[in-house]
XYZ file of C-alpha atoms in Angstrom:
586
model
C 17.675 -14.147 -24.890
C 15.474 -14.366 -27.690
C 14.153 -11.033 -28.854
C 10.519 -12.116 -28.915
C 10.195 -14.624 -25.975
C 7.640 -12.329 -24.183
C 4.529 -12.199 -26.514
C 2.131 -10.575 -24.068
C -0.569 -8.226 -25.462
C 0.835 -4.932 -27.040
C -2.411 -3.245 -27.838
C -4.672 -1.277 -25.899
C -2.629 1.888 -25.307
C -2.171 5.443 -27.180
C 0.176 5.274 -30.271
C 2.572 8.237 -30.358
C 2.081 10.930 -33.061
C 4.089 10.442 -36.321
C 7.012 12.827 -36.587
C 6.896 15.547 -39.153
C 9.489 15.139 -41.950
C 11.742 18.366 -41.293
C 15.430 18.250 -41.871
C 17.793 21.113 -40.857
C 19.555 21.381 -43.990
C 16.251 21.890 -46.021
C 15.520 24.622 -43.714
C 18.841 26.731 -43.251
C 21.617 26.091 -45.515
C 19.975 25.397 -48.747
C 17.494 28.279 -48.524
C 19.464 30.908 -46.985
C 23.118 30.248 -47.893
C 24.127 31.282 -44.417
C 26.617 29.816 -41.890
C 25.070 27.780 -39.173
C 26.967 27.360 -36.196
C 27.227 24.002 -34.498
C 25.352 24.748 -31.386
C 22.393 26.212 -33.565
C 22.380 22.747 -35.628
C 22.431 20.789 -32.375
C 19.439 22.646 -31.174
C 17.684 22.576 -34.278
C 18.229 18.712 -34.496
C 16.686 18.494 -31.105
C 13.786 20.479 -32.002
C 13.258 18.222 -35.246
C 13.580 15.016 -33.149
C 10.892 16.235 -30.357
C 8.408 18.055 -32.427
C 5.612 17.990 -29.895
C 7.722 20.145 -27.369
C 7.767 22.949 -30.171
C 4.216 23.375 -31.356
C 2.195 25.781 -29.381
C 1.449 27.005 -25.828
C 1.974 24.913 -22.690
C -1.120 23.241 -21.237
C -3.339 25.096 -18.756
C -5.482 28.257 -18.735
C -4.533 31.060 -20.755
C -4.126 34.545 -19.162
C -5.625 37.564 -20.784
C -4.806 41.186 -20.445
C -4.163 44.648 -22.028
C -1.948 44.859 -25.159
C 1.876 45.020 -24.664
C 3.230 48.479 -24.162
C 3.837 50.390 -27.583
C 7.542 50.337 -27.029
C 7.362 46.447 -27.299
C 5.977 46.680 -30.935
C 8.719 46.320 -33.552
C 8.847 47.560 -37.274
C 6.589 44.822 -38.371
C 4.646 43.942 -35.284
C 1.607 45.862 -35.552
C -1.086 43.783 -33.567
C -1.054 42.270 -30.169
C 0.913 39.039 -30.116
C -1.275 36.042 -29.596
C -0.977 33.742 -26.351
C 1.509 31.114 -26.425
C 4.133 32.652 -28.735
C 7.701 31.230 -28.836
C 10.595 33.406 -28.175
C 14.235 33.224 -29.582
C 17.035 35.287 -28.327
C 20.140 36.510 -30.217
C 18.467 35.100 -33.255
C 21.045 35.900 -36.211
C 19.408 34.506 -39.159
C 16.410 33.073 -37.194
C 17.131 29.582 -38.263
C 15.776 28.269 -34.959
C 12.539 30.217 -35.186
C 12.147 28.994 -38.652
C 12.507 25.420 -37.632
C 10.099 26.123 -34.512
C 7.612 27.594 -37.483
C 7.921 24.584 -39.432
C 7.237 22.475 -36.939
C 3.708 23.914 -36.171
C 4.648 26.866 -33.768
C 1.831 29.713 -34.514
C 4.048 32.569 -33.781
C 7.693 33.104 -33.149
C 9.289 36.389 -32.014
C 12.959 36.671 -32.782
C 15.211 39.449 -31.264
C 18.751 40.410 -32.172
C 20.632 43.461 -31.899
C 21.818 43.116 -35.710
C 21.116 46.111 -38.033
C 20.181 43.717 -40.735
C 16.711 43.107 -39.310
C 15.332 44.502 -42.548
C 17.267 42.458 -44.915
C 16.516 39.394 -42.622
C 12.866 39.940 -42.867
C 13.061 40.012 -46.896
C 14.936 36.685 -46.743
C 12.137 35.017 -44.783
C 9.884 32.908 -47.054
C 6.499 34.407 -47.592
C 4.623 31.478 -46.216
C 6.370 32.140 -42.769
C 6.828 35.956 -42.654
C 3.310 36.792 -41.212
C 4.014 34.278 -38.401
C 7.790 35.563 -37.440
C 8.315 38.864 -35.775
C 11.739 40.269 -35.885
C 12.611 42.731 -33.443
C 16.013 44.619 -32.885
C 17.104 44.282 -29.200
C 20.414 44.866 -27.498
C 20.807 41.568 -25.615
C 23.686 42.680 -23.390
C 21.439 45.688 -22.157
C 19.577 44.621 -19.306
C 17.461 47.613 -19.534
C 16.509 46.786 -23.092
C 15.675 43.129 -22.370
C 13.521 43.733 -19.257
C 11.430 45.931 -21.368
C 10.722 43.198 -23.633
C 10.232 40.851 -20.605
C 7.538 43.379 -19.250
C 5.575 42.272 -22.185
C 5.542 38.746 -20.515
C 2.683 40.040 -18.129
C 0.210 40.618 -21.084
C 0.964 38.112 -23.639
C 0.008 35.069 -21.774
C 2.013 31.975 -21.338
C 5.015 31.774 -23.112
C 5.866 27.999 -23.730
C 9.678 28.214 -24.367
C 12.276 30.771 -25.145
C 15.169 29.432 -27.408
C 18.643 30.619 -27.928
C 21.684 29.121 -29.843
C 25.223 29.953 -29.451
C 24.333 33.137 -27.500
C 25.946 32.633 -24.135
C 29.612 33.090 -25.889
C 30.738 35.889 -23.931
C 30.326 36.422 -19.854
C 28.927 39.855 -20.413
C 25.585 38.032 -21.850
C 25.277 35.607 -18.967
C 23.452 37.737 -16.609
C 21.303 40.006 -18.865
C 20.203 36.763 -20.893
C 19.261 34.848 -17.716
C 17.784 37.992 -16.092
C 15.451 38.263 -18.836
C 14.539 34.518 -18.948
C 13.969 34.569 -15.217
C 11.518 37.553 -16.240
C 9.350 35.859 -18.520
C 9.170 32.470 -16.301
C 7.742 34.900 -13.603
C 4.775 35.316 -15.705
C 4.945 32.031 -17.435
C 5.823 29.552 -14.646
C 5.580 26.519 -17.079
C 8.309 28.117 -19.613
C 11.215 26.363 -20.563
C 14.300 27.841 -22.000
C 16.428 25.931 -24.338
C 19.842 26.508 -25.111
C 23.296 25.715 -26.726
C 26.736 26.848 -25.855
C 30.183 25.937 -26.129
C 31.570 24.568 -22.866
C 34.516 26.976 -21.810
C 36.644 27.973 -18.668
C 33.732 30.319 -17.365
C 31.071 28.180 -18.050
C 30.710 27.347 -14.519
C 29.211 31.047 -14.125
C 26.012 30.057 -16.015
C 25.175 27.361 -13.296
C 26.077 30.005 -10.558
C 23.739 32.370 -12.133
C 20.851 29.894 -12.427
C 20.694 29.405 -8.538
C 20.693 33.376 -8.436
C 17.719 33.840 -10.794
C 15.778 30.434 -9.427
C 16.430 28.498 -12.572
C 16.660 24.718 -12.817
C 19.390 23.787 -15.255
C 19.411 20.204 -16.834
C 21.933 18.877 -19.071
C 20.128 17.345 -22.138
C 23.117 16.093 -24.133
C 27.129 17.133 -24.529
C 28.318 16.998 -28.327
C 31.792 17.113 -29.421
C 31.996 18.555 -32.716
C 35.150 19.959 -35.184
C 34.633 23.452 -36.214
C 36.949 26.134 -37.030
C 39.703 23.494 -36.978
C 39.176 22.632 -33.362
C 37.441 20.523 -31.442
C 34.818 21.957 -29.332
C 32.413 20.695 -26.679
C 28.606 22.032 -27.190
C 26.336 21.494 -24.327
C 22.412 21.453 -24.784
C 20.459 22.615 -21.552
C 17.214 23.438 -20.667
C 16.265 25.241 -17.648
C 12.975 25.539 -15.750
C 11.544 27.677 -12.891
C 13.263 26.164 -9.755
C 11.049 24.974 -6.835
C 10.530 27.074 -3.781
C 11.811 25.843 -0.464
C 10.200 23.258 1.012
C 7.927 22.469 -2.322
C 8.665 19.185 -3.939
C 7.304 17.111 -6.700
C 5.777 13.842 -6.365
C 8.269 11.357 -7.978
C 7.192 9.672 -11.060
C 8.367 6.423 -12.357
C 8.373 5.103 -15.773
C 8.438 1.441 -16.832
C 9.428 0.597 -20.514
C 8.912 -3.346 -21.591
C 10.671 -3.693 -25.090
C 10.750 -6.741 -27.470
C 11.234 -7.519 -31.086
C 7.327 -7.503 -31.774
C 6.267 -4.297 -29.841
C 7.023 -2.043 -26.923
C 4.956 -0.347 -23.918
C 5.735 2.635 -22.095
C 4.034 3.567 -18.840
C 4.180 6.483 -16.288
C 3.311 5.786 -12.604
C 3.204 7.950 -9.673
C 4.599 6.884 -6.159
C 1.144 6.221 -4.786
C 0.459 3.725 -7.556
C -1.999 5.307 -10.055
C -0.913 5.484 -13.796
C -0.583 8.477 -15.504
C -2.672 8.617 -18.721
C -2.414 5.232 -20.913
C 0.454 3.196 -22.156
C 2.625 4.383 -24.885
C 2.346 1.824 -27.574
C 5.611 1.346 -30.036
C 6.982 -0.845 -32.624
C 9.824 -3.327 -31.996
C 12.700 -1.926 -29.770
C 14.929 -4.659 -29.439
C 18.646 -2.940 -29.198
C 20.288 -5.765 -30.852
C 18.018 -5.963 -34.086
C 16.989 -2.137 -34.174
C 20.513 -0.730 -32.839
C 21.306 0.872 -29.371
C 20.980 4.430 -30.451
C 17.781 4.216 -32.548
C 15.837 2.549 -29.836
C 17.093 5.007 -27.052
C 16.250 8.132 -29.191
C 12.929 6.694 -30.076
C 12.049 6.056 -26.140
C 13.423 9.532 -25.218
C 11.348 11.344 -28.079
C 8.254 9.462 -26.860
C 8.805 10.092 -23.239
C 9.418 13.912 -23.579
C 6.218 14.080 -25.792
C 4.127 12.066 -22.882
C 5.403 14.428 -20.237
C 4.486 17.660 -22.084
C 0.773 16.017 -22.707
C 0.388 15.099 -19.120
C 1.951 18.067 -17.527
C 4.806 15.755 -16.018
C 7.851 17.406 -15.273
C 11.232 15.988 -16.393
C 13.561 14.379 -15.437
C 11.365 11.624 -13.665
C 12.938 9.783 -10.845
C 13.844 6.575 -12.436
C 13.159 4.591 -15.535
C 12.986 0.851 -15.452
C 13.900 -0.909 -18.648
C 12.678 -4.902 -19.427
C 14.301 -5.194 -22.777
C 14.606 -8.042 -25.130
C 18.373 -8.834 -25.921
C 19.232 -6.866 -22.785
C 21.678 -9.944 -21.668
C 25.251 -8.620 -21.594
C 26.516 -6.132 -18.869
C 28.645 -4.195 -21.096
C 25.695 -3.683 -23.445
C 23.583 -2.448 -20.877
C 26.236 0.176 -19.599
C 26.724 1.228 -23.112
C 22.677 1.560 -23.678
C 22.328 3.493 -20.287
C 25.287 5.464 -20.684
C 24.062 6.688 -24.219
C 20.712 7.773 -22.506
C 22.747 9.716 -19.813
C 24.856 11.520 -22.286
C 22.421 12.121 -25.299
C 19.241 12.415 -23.308
C 20.079 13.503 -19.732
C 16.646 15.507 -19.444
C 14.363 12.789 -19.176
C 15.384 10.646 -16.104
C 17.523 10.828 -13.147
C 18.447 7.334 -13.281
C 18.134 4.368 -15.983
C 17.607 0.724 -14.952
C 17.904 -1.803 -17.404
C 17.832 -5.430 -17.715
C 16.468 -8.355 -19.703
C 12.608 -8.846 -19.867
C 13.026 -11.577 -17.706
C 15.066 -10.441 -14.843
C 13.042 -7.058 -14.667
C 9.735 -8.392 -13.976
C 11.198 -10.793 -11.221
C 12.447 -7.659 -9.314
C 9.170 -6.091 -9.764
C 6.846 -8.938 -9.075
C 8.896 -10.790 -6.181
C 10.293 -9.342 -3.049
C 12.803 -12.280 -2.152
C 13.269 -13.757 -5.569
C 11.458 -16.054 -7.748
C 11.723 -17.577 -11.298
C 10.447 -16.564 -14.357
C 9.362 -18.881 -17.213
C 8.929 -17.352 -20.831
C 7.334 -19.209 -23.339
C 5.844 -17.084 -26.383
C 7.600 -16.774 -29.769
C 10.472 -17.801 -28.186
C 11.410 -19.075 -24.462
C 13.852 -18.386 -21.590
C 14.136 -19.006 -18.059
C 15.776 -17.019 -15.372
C 16.231 -17.210 -11.511
C 16.427 -14.271 -9.355
C 17.657 -15.074 -6.040
C 17.052 -13.265 -2.578
C 20.761 -12.053 -2.584
C 20.060 -10.558 -6.077
C 21.988 -13.172 -7.986
C 20.683 -14.151 -11.419
C 20.976 -17.262 -13.466
C 19.875 -18.502 -16.605
C 18.771 -21.605 -18.710
C 17.691 -21.281 -22.449
C 17.008 -18.148 -24.196
C 19.297 -18.925 -27.227
C 17.095 -18.239 -30.066
C 15.175 -19.911 -32.603
C 18.603 -21.443 -33.977
C 20.214 -22.558 -30.941
C 17.088 -23.141 -28.478
C 13.761 -21.783 -27.599
C 12.825 -25.232 -26.659
C 9.261 -25.297 -25.577
C 8.327 -22.095 -27.223
C 5.621 -21.187 -29.948
C 8.229 -21.555 -32.632
C 9.446 -24.556 -31.275
C 6.151 -26.242 -31.010
C 5.316 -25.269 -34.547
C 8.673 -26.247 -35.845
C 8.292 -29.700 -34.370
C 4.875 -30.450 -35.953
C 6.246 -29.522 -39.590
C 9.082 -31.434 -39.053
C 7.175 -34.468 -37.888
C 4.952 -34.052 -40.795
C 7.868 -34.128 -43.150
C 10.059 -36.853 -41.247
C 6.794 -38.872 -41.256
C 6.124 -38.258 -45.303
C 9.993 -39.209 -45.880
C 9.700 -42.456 -44.002
C 12.586 -41.060 -41.656
C 10.379 -41.093 -38.572
C 6.840 -42.915 -38.978
C 4.240 -41.918 -36.608
C 2.284 -44.359 -34.642
C -0.849 -42.245 -35.154
C -2.367 -40.393 -38.085
C -0.930 -37.065 -39.156
C -3.747 -35.912 -41.306
C -5.304 -33.479 -39.297
C -1.943 -31.935 -38.437
C -1.321 -31.777 -42.187
C -4.636 -29.876 -42.909
C -3.768 -27.533 -40.286
C -0.326 -26.695 -41.649
C -1.459 -26.438 -45.247
C -4.333 -24.224 -44.368
C -2.552 -22.115 -42.187
C 0.330 -21.489 -44.525
C -1.799 -21.656 -47.639
C 0.154 -24.455 -49.211
C -0.676 -27.917 -51.098
C 2.459 -29.971 -50.466
C 5.484 -30.016 -48.150
C 7.812 -28.451 -50.621
C 5.763 -25.320 -50.538
C 6.616 -24.926 -46.974
C 10.172 -24.084 -47.920
C 9.308 -20.552 -48.595
C 8.291 -19.869 -45.355
C 11.625 -21.058 -43.687
C 14.427 -20.084 -46.382
C 12.884 -17.489 -48.294
C 11.977 -13.509 -47.728
C 8.647 -15.167 -46.235
C 10.276 -16.152 -43.100
C 9.089 -14.831 -39.811
C 9.472 -16.415 -36.597
C 6.369 -14.576 -35.255
C 4.374 -16.202 -38.358
C 5.604 -19.796 -37.892
C 4.729 -19.552 -34.156
C 1.244 -18.556 -34.959
C 0.610 -22.008 -35.935
C 0.771 -23.224 -32.181
C -2.383 -21.549 -31.589
C -3.944 -23.595 -34.259
C -2.433 -26.881 -32.824
C -3.661 -25.823 -29.400
C -7.594 -25.662 -30.306
C -7.221 -29.325 -31.718
C -5.253 -30.775 -29.184
C -7.923 -31.802 -26.880
C -9.182 -34.178 -29.719
C -6.135 -35.017 -31.728
C -3.569 -37.326 -30.348
C -0.540 -35.780 -32.371
C -1.446 -32.266 -31.585
C -1.664 -33.208 -27.941
C 1.713 -34.906 -27.933
C 3.295 -31.532 -29.119
C 2.075 -29.885 -26.334
C 3.271 -32.500 -23.864
C 6.524 -32.653 -25.357
C 6.565 -28.670 -24.808
C 5.725 -29.137 -20.969
C 8.583 -31.757 -20.607
C 10.966 -28.924 -22.415
C 9.932 -26.336 -20.094
C 9.978 -27.888 -16.946
C 13.729 -28.975 -17.833
C 14.460 -25.231 -17.606
C 13.458 -25.398 -13.998
C 15.161 -28.592 -13.218
C 18.231 -27.128 -14.792
C 18.151 -24.118 -12.364
C 17.134 -26.175 -9.290
C 20.894 -25.749 -7.790
C 20.136 -21.995 -7.313
C 16.721 -22.316 -5.552
C 18.060 -23.327 -2.141
C 16.746 -20.120 -0.518
C 13.175 -20.419 -1.686
C 13.177 -24.284 -2.103
C 10.200 -24.618 0.373
C 7.982 -22.664 -2.334
C 9.445 -21.833 -5.275
C 7.346 -18.987 -7.199
C 7.410 -19.504 -10.991
C 6.141 -16.391 -13.100
C 4.577 -17.782 -16.589
C 4.795 -15.097 -19.331
C 4.100 -15.787 -22.963
C 1.015 -16.724 -25.063
C 2.008 -20.718 -24.941
C 0.843 -20.606 -21.234
C -2.790 -20.112 -22.427
C -2.582 -23.799 -23.219
C -1.434 -24.618 -19.602
C -3.831 -27.378 -19.233
C -2.343 -28.930 -22.165
C 1.113 -29.140 -20.554
C 0.431 -29.238 -16.733
C 0.452 -33.171 -16.601
C 3.762 -33.424 -18.307
C 5.319 -30.731 -16.415
C 4.171 -32.021 -12.961
C 5.454 -35.662 -14.123
C 8.714 -34.571 -15.319
C 9.404 -32.431 -12.272
C 8.344 -34.960 -9.766
C 10.494 -37.923 -11.611
C 13.813 -35.631 -11.848
C 13.262 -33.666 -8.916
C 16.613 -32.762 -6.885
C 18.022 -30.224 -4.546
C 15.241 -30.551 -2.066
C 12.564 -28.386 -3.674
C 9.327 -29.035 -1.798
C 6.739 -27.286 -3.897
C 6.401 -25.100 -6.943
C 3.722 -22.459 -7.440
C 3.038 -20.913 -10.720
C 1.404 -17.601 -11.430
C 0.565 -15.456 -14.299
C 0.257 -11.854 -14.662
C -3.423 -10.235 -14.425
C -4.359 -7.545 -16.529
C -4.086 -5.083 -13.788
C -0.453 -5.618 -13.071
C 1.200 -5.817 -16.651
C 4.977 -6.093 -17.227
C 5.251 -2.552 -18.135
C 4.005 -1.776 -14.404
C 6.564 -4.259 -13.021
C 9.347 -2.407 -14.770
C 8.280 0.888 -13.288
C 8.100 -0.933 -9.852
C 11.752 -2.466 -10.539
C 12.888 1.120 -11.280
C 11.720 2.283 -7.929
C 13.192 -0.495 -6.077
C 16.246 -0.245 -7.453
C 16.697 3.478 -6.914
C 15.862 3.296 -3.171
C 12.365 4.179 -3.562
C 8.975 2.499 -3.424
C 5.723 2.482 -5.285
C 3.031 2.283 -2.774
C 0.496 0.010 -4.483
C 1.141 -3.728 -4.326
C 1.515 -5.661 -7.782
C -0.862 -8.515 -8.081
C -0.495 -11.926 -9.479
C -3.065 -14.821 -10.059
C -2.092 -18.255 -9.022
C -2.128 -20.845 -11.648
C -1.525 -24.207 -9.868
C 0.955 -25.817 -7.320
C 3.047 -28.650 -7.819
C 4.155 -30.615 -4.908
C 7.443 -32.582 -5.112
C 8.138 -35.600 -3.046
C 11.166 -34.369 -1.352
C 12.719 -34.849 1.896
C 11.883 -32.169 4.612
C 14.650 -30.069 5.945
């Protein structure tokens, strides 16, 4: 499928904030010349990739209260801590805390049993020293940790607790989780992020989570080589478990991704949208890379969820992605999301940006005909089978698309001037439109826009809108759209053998900017379908998508449907036209 076939509007949403340019090497090993264990690197890299999760207190009102007990203050903690302080357990060199501070966390408290606390403080850069409180604490001592945890009742909400490579011994499992539990009693929205090596006794950690009412969620599993051996490191987060009988409302996410822009939207089960759309750049996995696209989507979802008080993982995410045609590729994409971003969704359901809208808009199958920058056509049968025609890109197909129309106009002008195919009408209007659009004065100057660095399918396709504005008064411009109507209706004729279950009234969803010129193509589409009809199709009904039911919303409906759920609000479609085909009745 062409990467830019859906040219629907990408604007109107809220862009995600730009990530801070922080790297683990310029925080730890370069400045402090210390060993950084794999688990620490993995946790720090996760923090750097998701900065909005580690920049302050959680949403909601902050509690006020008495100062912490005197025994809570460390050697350098001479005043009550501010609300929203982050905690690091078993800090070692406090690498994780330093990352949090550089990402914008106002204050961090780092706890460790090391007698080198004094030396560690001296190693902290001056710019961070006033924001990092170092305290000596025996992590394995339940009483010592509980004394620290008692301060949670007067500190206000703790947004998160961090620990890397701390759960290396079974003797630490229970005291650490007990302390985390204590913090979460006073800060229910607190999240515990930790990394640990997967060992034979790791299951005990998950058993203790149930004992202390903690809900673990595996974010990713990383295979690393350290100390001459291969090791499996798990990054997990823990949140407060729900009480018996308490249930969260299910949330579904739709992702509409393509070569020109991307939208992400959250919907509750009752059909209401949470916030506004997330708007990103190009996310065609074939062009931008599978891992890069998946990482960008995951980071954006985490940031939005934090800002809007949405508990992750959501129930399901539906991906309507350009280029998602191959089953093995789809499996690779979703497997990567499960392995590297297991915290964002219980299910990842991906298909092309043609198939997903069909599953969202039509209960019993239908056809989607796309003509934006590129073109494509898919049919989804009532039995769930998918068949396609077209969608081979501008080099091999895209008949009837914006690029195809513009290319056809330019080629017609060149062939006329070269006397290959002399037109039977004047090309001068088309010539002026082409020259003005590309800002050239002769045909040879057009070469730069097709063979040089200036080549852009989207830019070439933009000429089509100019041609459409002159089609009502210029014969040659009008002919290009008649030809496009024939080319697009040929997609429907090619798929006619698969329309038996809906032949009495075939629903066709029109997507793409070319269909804004429907009136210029309708007669050619109607004539072509009637002259070449077959397989007993009686009628075609054409629809377009209204503003209140965008494709990204259909992707969320698709996710709910395929995962065995349902979003209560029905999607709407606007009828464009009906074409009756003179076929024998059955």
